[in-house]
Amino acid sequence: MGGGHAHYVVVDGAGHRVWSRHRAAEDLYGDLLRGPDAMMAFIREQKGGHRDFWMNALLWHGVALLDLRRRLLLVQTYQWIPGREVTSVLEIRAWLRLVRAAWPGWTVTWVPRGLHQVMEYLGLPYETVLDMNARQAPRADWALAPVQEDDLSVSADVVIAVRDVEGRLSFGGWWCGGLDEPLMAGPEVLLIPQDEAVPFAVLESVSWSGLYVDAPRRRLDWWSLDWPLDPRELPVRWPGWELTDHGDAFEEVAALVGPELLLDVGGEEEVFREVAGLFGR
């Protein structure tokens, strides 16, 4: 993943104020481990400090919202943890444990839809931030070749499993970033047979997003840390389908897919120790 900038939003009895910082979306991982008091002092040193200091959504790839009244922290970044070759769902879970320990008495929540969820929380229209709904048109060749014969884990941002109307299962990787583009592609695109698809997949790390298209049952299930869009758009793209967002619970989606999706990802405590070591915790 490339670089990106960060928004910081503070909510108190007077409303909300917005600051921003260039090249700081990746730095959120370390910055938030300062704890709430040091983080507030850090935020006040940045540019902005008024309610309309929003940048565009294309380059601002991280957000932290601090609601001082409710002691609530909402956070999301598109960037991987510094020092990790790949950041998976397990690494994000581990990092959130560290943040919760540094923010005692606060509720810490990852918001996979990023600024869309922040706008909803503040009661603002999405159009408040420029380019919020900018995305590429869905492409028919959605399954790119895996790095190895059946390993989609090394560089795929999204792993897609498709069970076609005949019941055949195939897997492909999407190297575009978030899950929003595959979700918005709809069944007409994702049910197109793919030359690069494989009949089973072995994941050695858990991609940020995974999508399971079950055509016989007309079900769409996914896990994701990153799907920036208005969820009201999905029923329009998937009319008559049952749509289920599993949060970060990749285990639930893998169980629906079946044994053709093998997760060889190690234990959460081992991952937690590794991530804690990166931050000297």
Coordinates of C-alpha atoms in Angstrom, one line a residue:
M1 CA 0.0 0.0 0.0
G2 CA 1.2 3.5 -0.7
G3 CA 1.3 6.6 1.4
G4 CA -1.6 8.8 2.5
H5 CA -2.6 11.7 4.7
A6 CA -4.7 11.6 7.9
H7 CA -7.7 13.4 9.3
Y8 CA -8.1 13.9 13.1
V9 CA -11.6 14.7 14.3
V10 CA -12.4 15.8 17.9
V11 CA -15.9 16.0 19.1
D12 CA -16.9 17.7 22.4
G13 CA -19.8 19.8 23.7
A14 CA -19.1 22.5 21.2
G15 CA -19.4 20.2 18.2
H16 CA -16.6 18.8 16.0
R17 CA -13.3 20.2 14.8
V18 CA -11.0 18.8 12.1
W19 CA -7.2 18.8 11.8
S20 CA -5.1 17.0 9.2
R21 CA -1.5 16.0 8.6
H22 CA 0.4 15.0 5.5
R23 CA 1.9 11.5 5.2
A24 CA 0.4 10.5 8.5
A25 CA -2.0 7.7 7.7
E26 CA 0.7 5.1 8.4
D27 CA 1.8 7.0 11.5
L28 CA -1.6 6.5 13.1
Y29 CA -0.5 3.1 14.3
G30 CA 2.2 4.6 16.5
D31 CA 0.6 7.9 17.2
L32 CA -2.6 6.5 18.8
L33 CA -0.5 4.4 21.3
R34 CA 0.3 7.8 23.0
G35 CA -3.0 7.5 24.8
P36 CA -5.8 10.1 24.8
D37 CA -4.1 13.1 26.6
A38 CA -0.9 13.0 24.6
M39 CA -2.8 12.3 21.4
M40 CA -5.0 15.4 22.0
A41 CA -1.9 17.5 22.5
F42 CA -0.4 16.1 19.3
I43 CA -3.6 16.8 17.3
R44 CA -3.7 20.5 18.4
E45 CA -0.3 20.9 16.9
Q46 CA -1.5 20.0 13.4
K47 CA -3.1 22.1 10.7
G48 CA -6.7 23.0 10.9
G49 CA -8.8 23.1 14.0
H50 CA -12.2 24.1 12.7
R51 CA -15.3 22.1 11.6
D52 CA -14.8 22.4 7.8
F53 CA -11.1 21.5 7.5
W54 CA -11.8 18.4 5.4
M55 CA -9.4 17.3 2.6
N56 CA -10.3 15.1 -0.3
A57 CA -11.0 11.4 0.2
L58 CA -8.6 10.2 -2.6
L59 CA -5.4 11.2 -0.8
W60 CA -6.4 11.3 2.9
H61 CA -6.2 7.6 3.8
G62 CA -6.5 7.6 7.5
V63 CA -8.9 9.0 10.1
A64 CA -9.1 9.1 13.9
L65 CA -12.2 10.5 15.6
L66 CA -12.1 11.2 19.3
D67 CA -15.4 11.8 21.0
L68 CA -14.4 13.3 24.3
R69 CA -17.9 13.3 25.7
R70 CA -18.4 9.5 25.1
R71 CA -14.8 8.5 25.4
L72 CA -15.1 6.9 22.0
L73 CA -12.2 6.5 19.5
L74 CA -13.1 5.6 15.9
V75 CA -10.1 4.8 13.7
Q76 CA -9.3 3.5 10.2
T77 CA -6.3 3.7 7.9
Y78 CA -5.7 2.1 4.5
Q79 CA -2.0 1.7 5.3
W80 CA -0.2 -1.4 6.6
I81 CA 1.6 -1.5 10.0
P82 CA 5.1 -0.1 9.6
G83 CA 7.7 -2.9 9.8
R84 CA 5.4 -5.6 8.6
E85 CA 5.8 -7.0 5.1
V86 CA 2.1 -7.8 5.1
T87 CA -0.6 -6.5 7.5
S88 CA -3.5 -8.9 7.9
V89 CA -6.7 -8.9 9.9
L90 CA -4.9 -10.6 12.8
E91 CA -2.3 -7.9 13.0
I92 CA -5.0 -5.2 13.1
R93 CA -6.8 -7.1 15.9
A94 CA -3.5 -7.3 17.8
W95 CA -2.9 -3.5 17.3
L96 CA -6.4 -2.7 18.5
R97 CA -5.6 -4.6 21.7
L98 CA -2.6 -2.4 22.2
V99 CA -4.6 0.8 21.6
R100 CA -7.3 -0.3 24.1
A101 CA -4.7 -0.9 26.7
A102 CA -3.3 2.7 26.1
W103 CA -6.9 4.2 26.2
P104 CA -8.4 2.8 29.4
G105 CA -12.0 3.6 29.9
W106 CA -12.4 4.3 26.1
T107 CA -14.3 2.4 23.5
V108 CA -11.9 1.8 20.5
T109 CA -13.5 0.8 17.3
W110 CA -12.1 0.2 13.8
V111 CA -14.5 1.7 11.2
P112 CA -14.0 -0.2 7.9
R113 CA -15.9 2.3 5.9
G114 CA -13.6 5.1 7.1
L115 CA -14.8 8.6 6.4
H116 CA -18.2 7.4 5.3
Q117 CA -18.8 6.1 8.9
V118 CA -17.3 9.3 10.3
M119 CA -19.8 11.4 8.3
E120 CA -22.6 9.2 9.5
Y121 CA -21.5 9.6 13.1
L122 CA -21.3 13.4 12.8
G123 CA -24.6 13.5 11.0
L124 CA -23.0 15.1 7.9
P125 CA -23.7 14.3 4.2
Y126 CA -21.0 12.3 2.4
E127 CA -20.6 15.2 0.0
T128 CA -19.0 17.1 2.9
V129 CA -15.7 15.5 1.8
L130 CA -14.5 15.8 -1.8
D131 CA -14.3 12.6 -3.9
M132 CA -16.0 10.4 -1.3
N133 CA -17.6 8.2 -3.9
A134 CA -14.9 8.3 -6.6
R135 CA -14.1 4.7 -7.8
Q136 CA -13.2 2.9 -10.9
A137 CA -15.7 1.2 -13.1
P138 CA -16.1 -2.6 -12.4
R139 CA -13.8 -4.7 -14.6
A140 CA -14.7 -8.1 -16.1
D141 CA -11.2 -9.5 -15.5
W142 CA -11.4 -9.3 -11.8
A143 CA -9.3 -12.4 -10.9
L144 CA -5.6 -11.7 -11.3
A145 CA -3.0 -14.5 -11.2
P146 CA -1.9 -15.6 -7.8
V147 CA 1.8 -15.3 -6.8
Q148 CA 2.0 -19.1 -6.5
E149 CA -0.2 -21.7 -8.0
D150 CA -2.8 -21.6 -5.2
D151 CA -1.5 -18.9 -2.8
L152 CA -3.5 -15.6 -3.0
S153 CA -2.2 -14.3 0.3
V154 CA 1.0 -12.6 -0.6
S155 CA -0.3 -9.5 -2.3
A156 CA -4.1 -9.8 -2.8
D157 CA -6.0 -7.0 -1.0
V158 CA -9.2 -9.0 -1.5
V159 CA -9.8 -12.7 -1.8
I160 CA -12.9 -13.5 -3.8
A161 CA -14.6 -16.9 -3.8
V162 CA -17.4 -17.5 -6.3
R163 CA -19.7 -20.5 -6.4
D164 CA -21.4 -20.3 -9.8
V165 CA -25.0 -21.3 -10.6
E166 CA -23.7 -24.9 -11.3
G167 CA -22.1 -25.1 -7.9
R168 CA -18.5 -24.8 -9.1
L169 CA -16.2 -23.0 -6.7
S170 CA -13.3 -20.8 -7.8
F171 CA -11.0 -18.2 -6.2
G172 CA -9.4 -15.1 -7.4
G173 CA -7.4 -12.1 -6.0
W174 CA -8.3 -8.5 -6.4
W175 CA -5.3 -6.1 -6.2
C176 CA -7.2 -2.8 -6.1
G177 CA -7.3 -1.8 -2.5
G178 CA -10.7 -1.9 -0.8
L179 CA -13.7 -4.2 -1.1
D180 CA -15.9 -1.4 -2.4
E181 CA -15.1 -2.0 -6.1
P182 CA -15.9 -5.8 -6.0
L183 CA -19.1 -5.1 -4.0
M184 CA -20.2 -2.5 -6.4
A185 CA -19.4 -4.7 -9.4
G186 CA -22.5 -6.8 -8.8
P187 CA -23.2 -10.4 -9.8
E188 CA -23.1 -9.7 -13.5
V189 CA -19.4 -9.0 -13.3
L190 CA -18.3 -11.4 -10.5
L191 CA -20.0 -14.4 -12.1
I192 CA -18.0 -14.0 -15.3
P193 CA -15.7 -17.1 -15.5
Q194 CA -12.0 -16.1 -14.9
D195 CA -9.0 -17.6 -16.7
E196 CA -6.8 -16.8 -13.7
A197 CA -9.1 -18.3 -11.1
V198 CA -8.0 -21.4 -9.1
P199 CA -10.2 -24.2 -7.6
F200 CA -8.9 -23.8 -4.0
A201 CA -6.8 -21.2 -2.0
V202 CA -4.3 -21.4 0.8
L203 CA -4.0 -18.2 2.9
E204 CA -0.9 -17.8 4.9
S205 CA -2.1 -14.4 6.0
V206 CA -5.7 -13.1 6.2
S207 CA -6.3 -10.5 3.5
W208 CA -8.0 -7.2 4.6
S209 CA -11.1 -8.3 2.8
G210 CA -12.7 -11.5 1.6
L211 CA -15.9 -11.9 -0.5
Y212 CA -18.0 -15.0 -1.0
V213 CA -20.5 -15.1 -3.9
D214 CA -22.9 -18.0 -3.5
A215 CA -25.0 -17.9 -6.7
P216 CA -27.2 -21.0 -6.0
R217 CA -28.3 -19.5 -2.7
R218 CA -28.1 -15.9 -3.9
R219 CA -26.0 -15.0 -0.8
L220 CA -23.2 -12.5 -0.6
D221 CA -21.0 -12.7 2.5
W222 CA -17.8 -10.7 3.3
W223 CA -15.3 -9.7 5.9
S224 CA -13.5 -6.4 5.5
L225 CA -11.3 -3.8 7.1
D226 CA -11.8 -1.4 4.2
W227 CA -14.9 -1.0 2.1
P228 CA -15.5 2.8 1.8
L229 CA -19.0 3.2 0.4
D230 CA -22.6 4.0 1.2
P231 CA -24.2 0.6 2.2
R232 CA -27.5 1.6 0.8
E233 CA -26.0 1.2 -2.7
L234 CA -25.5 -2.5 -2.3
P235 CA -29.2 -3.7 -2.6
V236 CA -29.4 -1.8 -5.9
R237 CA -26.3 -3.7 -7.2
W238 CA -27.4 -7.1 -5.7
P239 CA -31.2 -7.1 -6.1
G240 CA -32.8 -10.2 -4.5
W241 CA -29.6 -11.3 -2.8
E242 CA -29.0 -11.8 1.0
L243 CA -26.2 -9.5 2.0
T244 CA -24.2 -10.1 5.2
D245 CA -21.3 -8.0 6.5
H246 CA -19.3 -10.1 9.0
G247 CA -17.1 -7.3 10.2
D248 CA -13.5 -8.7 10.6
A249 CA -14.8 -12.2 11.3
F250 CA -13.0 -13.9 8.4
E251 CA -13.5 -17.2 10.2
E252 CA -17.3 -17.1 9.7
V253 CA -17.0 -16.4 5.9
A254 CA -14.3 -19.2 5.6
A255 CA -16.7 -21.6 7.2
L256 CA -19.4 -20.8 4.7
V257 CA -16.9 -21.2 1.7
G258 CA -15.8 -24.7 2.9
P259 CA -12.5 -26.6 3.0
E260 CA -11.4 -25.3 -0.4
L261 CA -10.3 -22.2 1.5
L262 CA -7.5 -23.2 3.8
L263 CA -6.4 -20.8 6.5
D264 CA -2.8 -21.4 7.7
V265 CA -2.4 -18.2 9.6
G266 CA -1.0 -19.1 13.0
G267 CA -2.3 -18.2 16.4
E268 CA -3.6 -14.8 17.5
E269 CA -1.4 -14.7 20.6
E270 CA 1.7 -15.3 18.6
V271 CA 0.7 -12.4 16.2
F272 CA 0.0 -10.2 19.2
R273 CA 3.4 -10.7 20.6
E274 CA 5.0 -9.9 17.3
V275 CA 3.0 -6.7 16.8
A276 CA 3.6 -5.6 20.4
G277 CA 7.3 -6.1 19.8
L278 CA 7.2 -3.7 16.9
F279 CA 6.0 -0.9 19.2
G280 CA 8.1 -1.9 22.2
R281 CA 5.0 -2.9 24.2

